[in-house]
């Protein structure tokens, strides 16, 4: 993921409803959820949810597919992993496994 892609992703996630939608779709797993169920879980109108889903899809963080009369949304795990990788790229000058204790956040000198 390059810097512009990361900026687009962070801009999309900087809105509360969109962040909650992504977290919900991560929990839903690869099968995803119908748009109506996402709206229900968010307690929002279908037009509001449609706006947020479209925004997240344009940012490449979620995808949609049609199943019969429903549109199913799911998280794009490689994009989300890429965003985390982008943040951690310079951890320990890029030579560190983030699971190692020496790369724990409390060991960083900031």
PDB file of C-alpha atoms in Angstrom:
ATOM      1  CA  UNK A   1       0.000   0.000   0.000  1.00  0.00           C
ATOM      2  CA  UNK A   2       1.362   3.399  -0.903  1.00  0.00           C
ATOM      3  CA  UNK A   3       0.893   6.634   1.000  1.00  0.00           C
ATOM      4  CA  UNK A   4      -2.012   7.917  -1.138  1.00  0.00           C
ATOM      5  CA  UNK A   5      -3.912   4.642  -0.731  1.00  0.00           C
ATOM      6  CA  UNK A   6      -3.331   4.797   3.023  1.00  0.00           C
ATOM      7  CA  UNK A   7      -4.570   8.394   3.144  1.00  0.00           C
ATOM      8  CA  UNK A   8      -7.749   7.428   1.259  1.00  0.00           C
ATOM      9  CA  UNK A   9      -8.329   4.493   3.595  1.00  0.00           C
ATOM     10  CA  UNK A  10      -7.754   6.559   6.732  1.00  0.00           C
ATOM     11  CA  UNK A  11     -10.031   9.311   5.405  1.00  0.00           C
ATOM     12  CA  UNK A  12     -12.774   6.722   4.905  1.00  0.00           C
ATOM     13  CA  UNK A  13     -12.282   5.264   8.359  1.00  0.00           C
ATOM     14  CA  UNK A  14     -12.214   8.661  10.074  1.00  0.00           C
ATOM     15  CA  UNK A  15     -16.018   8.781  10.127  1.00  0.00           C
ATOM     16  CA  UNK A  16     -17.678   6.933  13.025  1.00  0.00           C
ATOM     17  CA  UNK A  17     -20.344   5.055  11.058  1.00  0.00           C
ATOM     18  CA  UNK A  18     -17.884   3.899   8.406  1.00  0.00           C
ATOM     19  CA  UNK A  19     -15.425   2.670  11.027  1.00  0.00           C
ATOM     20  CA  UNK A  20     -18.244   0.767  12.739  1.00  0.00           C
ATOM     21  CA  UNK A  21     -19.327  -0.749   9.404  1.00  0.00           C
ATOM     22  CA  UNK A  22     -15.812  -2.014   8.658  1.00  0.00           C
ATOM     23  CA  UNK A  23     -15.522  -3.517  12.133  1.00  0.00           C
ATOM     24  CA  UNK A  24     -18.932  -5.177  11.703  1.00  0.00           C
ATOM     25  CA  UNK A  25     -17.929  -6.652   8.340  1.00  0.00           C
ATOM     26  CA  UNK A  26     -14.635  -7.926   9.759  1.00  0.00           C
ATOM     27  CA  UNK A  27     -16.634  -9.731  12.445  1.00  0.00           C
ATOM     28  CA  UNK A  28     -19.048 -11.082   9.800  1.00  0.00           C
ATOM     29  CA  UNK A  29     -16.169 -12.836   8.080  1.00  0.00           C
ATOM     30  CA  UNK A  30     -15.677 -13.615   4.392  1.00  0.00           C
ATOM     31  CA  UNK A  31     -19.364 -14.407   3.840  1.00  0.00           C
ATOM     32  CA  UNK A  32     -20.199 -10.777   4.612  1.00  0.00           C
ATOM     33  CA  UNK A  33     -23.618  -9.312   5.325  1.00  0.00           C
ATOM     34  CA  UNK A  34     -26.553  -8.040   3.301  1.00  0.00           C
ATOM     35  CA  UNK A  35     -26.799  -4.248   3.095  1.00  0.00           C
ATOM     36  CA  UNK A  36     -30.096  -4.328   4.995  1.00  0.00           C
ATOM     37  CA  UNK A  37     -28.529  -6.200   7.908  1.00  0.00           C
ATOM     38  CA  UNK A  38     -25.672  -3.688   8.005  1.00  0.00           C
ATOM     39  CA  UNK A  39     -28.200  -0.851   8.149  1.00  0.00           C
ATOM     40  CA  UNK A  40     -30.143  -2.596  10.882  1.00  0.00           C
ATOM     41  CA  UNK A  41     -27.011  -3.168  12.959  1.00  0.00           C
ATOM     42  CA  UNK A  42     -26.033   0.499  12.547  1.00  0.00           C
ATOM     43  CA  UNK A  43     -29.541   1.767  13.266  1.00  0.00           C
ATOM     44  CA  UNK A  44     -29.420   3.935  10.152  1.00  0.00           C
ATOM     45  CA  UNK A  45     -31.615   4.511   7.120  1.00  0.00           C
ATOM     46  CA  UNK A  46     -30.917   2.591   3.938  1.00  0.00           C
ATOM     47  CA  UNK A  47     -29.902   5.774   2.087  1.00  0.00           C
ATOM     48  CA  UNK A  48     -27.393   6.723   4.793  1.00  0.00           C
ATOM     49  CA  UNK A  49     -25.931   3.200   4.889  1.00  0.00           C
ATOM     50  CA  UNK A  50     -25.772   3.082   1.093  1.00  0.00           C
ATOM     51  CA  UNK A  51     -23.756   6.318   1.089  1.00  0.00           C
ATOM     52  CA  UNK A  52     -21.271   4.964   3.650  1.00  0.00           C
ATOM     53  CA  UNK A  53     -20.981   1.554   1.966  1.00  0.00           C
ATOM     54  CA  UNK A  54     -20.257   3.217  -1.379  1.00  0.00           C
ATOM     55  CA  UNK A  55     -17.602   5.406   0.224  1.00  0.00           C
ATOM     56  CA  UNK A  56     -15.872   2.396   1.798  1.00  0.00           C
ATOM     57  CA  UNK A  57     -16.080   0.422  -1.427  1.00  0.00           C
ATOM     58  CA  UNK A  58     -14.478   3.264  -3.424  1.00  0.00           C
ATOM     59  CA  UNK A  59     -11.651   3.293  -0.858  1.00  0.00           C
ATOM     60  CA  UNK A  60     -11.147  -0.444  -1.487  1.00  0.00           C
ATOM     61  CA  UNK A  61     -11.841  -1.462   2.115  1.00  0.00           C
ATOM     62  CA  UNK A  62     -15.018  -3.429   1.385  1.00  0.00           C
ATOM     63  CA  UNK A  63     -16.524  -5.139  -1.667  1.00  0.00           C
ATOM     64  CA  UNK A  64     -20.021  -6.019  -2.751  1.00  0.00           C
ATOM     65  CA  UNK A  65     -21.561  -8.891  -4.633  1.00  0.00           C
ATOM     66  CA  UNK A  66     -25.101  -9.621  -5.701  1.00  0.00           C
ATOM     67  CA  UNK A  67     -26.864 -12.723  -4.415  1.00  0.00           C
ATOM     68  CA  UNK A  68     -30.385 -13.025  -5.802  1.00  0.00           C
ATOM     69  CA  UNK A  69     -32.047  -9.747  -4.798  1.00  0.00           C
ATOM     70  CA  UNK A  70     -29.561  -8.850  -2.063  1.00  0.00           C
ATOM     71  CA  UNK A  71     -26.271  -7.008  -2.171  1.00  0.00           C
ATOM     72  CA  UNK A  72     -23.777  -8.602   0.193  1.00  0.00           C
ATOM     73  CA  UNK A  73     -20.887  -6.554   1.554  1.00  0.00           C
ATOM     74  CA  UNK A  74     -17.674  -7.985   2.973  1.00  0.00           C
ATOM     75  CA  UNK A  75     -14.373  -6.646   4.239  1.00  0.00           C
ATOM     76  CA  UNK A  76     -11.364  -6.714   1.914  1.00  0.00           C
ATOM     77  CA  UNK A  77      -8.900  -8.289   4.326  1.00  0.00           C
ATOM     78  CA  UNK A  78      -5.779  -7.728   2.182  1.00  0.00           C
ATOM     79  CA  UNK A  79      -6.543  -3.988   2.065  1.00  0.00           C
ATOM     80  CA  UNK A  80      -7.033  -3.822   5.835  1.00  0.00           C
ATOM     81  CA  UNK A  81      -3.848  -5.832   6.401  1.00  0.00           C
ATOM     82  CA  UNK A  82      -2.048  -3.530   3.978  1.00  0.00           C
ATOM     83  CA  UNK A  83      -3.135  -0.533   6.018  1.00  0.00           C
ATOM     84  CA  UNK A  84      -1.720  -2.056   9.198  1.00  0.00           C
ATOM     85  CA  UNK A  85       1.440  -3.053   7.351  1.00  0.00           C
ATOM     86  CA  UNK A  86       1.786   0.522   6.070  1.00  0.00           C
ATOM     87  CA  UNK A  87       1.697   1.794   9.667  1.00  0.00           C
ATOM     88  CA  UNK A  88       4.198  -0.780  10.897  1.00  0.00           C
ATOM     89  CA  UNK A  89       6.559  -0.631   7.909  1.00  0.00           C
ATOM     90  CA  UNK A  90       9.161   1.463   9.712  1.00  0.00           C
ATOM     91  CA  UNK A  91       8.921  -0.337  13.049  1.00  0.00           C
ATOM     92  CA  UNK A  92      12.460  -1.111  14.165  1.00  0.00           C
ATOM     93  CA  UNK A  93      13.703   0.317  10.842  1.00  0.00           C
ATOM     94  CA  UNK A  94      11.770  -2.371   8.954  1.00  0.00           C
ATOM     95  CA  UNK A  95      13.861  -5.247  10.328  1.00  0.00           C
ATOM     96  CA  UNK A  96      11.562  -6.455  13.021  1.00  0.00           C
ATOM     97  CA  UNK A  97       8.812  -8.987  13.404  1.00  0.00           C
ATOM     98  CA  UNK A  98       5.991  -7.057  15.157  1.00  0.00           C
ATOM     99  CA  UNK A  99       5.248 -10.161  17.228  1.00  0.00           C
ATOM    100  CA  UNK A 100       8.667  -9.960  18.872  1.00  0.00           C
ATOM    101  CA  UNK A 101       8.790  -8.308  22.294  1.00  0.00           C
ATOM    102  CA  UNK A 102      11.446  -5.828  21.171  1.00  0.00           C
ATOM    103  CA  UNK A 103       8.903  -4.358  18.734  1.00  0.00           C
ATOM    104  CA  UNK A 104       6.190  -3.907  21.312  1.00  0.00           C
ATOM    105  CA  UNK A 105       4.758  -0.366  21.279  1.00  0.00           C
ATOM    106  CA  UNK A 106       6.176   0.398  24.709  1.00  0.00           C
ATOM    107  CA  UNK A 107       9.732  -0.168  23.415  1.00  0.00           C
ATOM    108  CA  UNK A 108       9.509   2.483  20.691  1.00  0.00           C
ATOM    109  CA  UNK A 109      11.462   5.649  21.280  1.00  0.00           C
ATOM    110  CA  UNK A 110       9.166   8.441  20.176  1.00  0.00           C
TER     111      UNK A 110
END
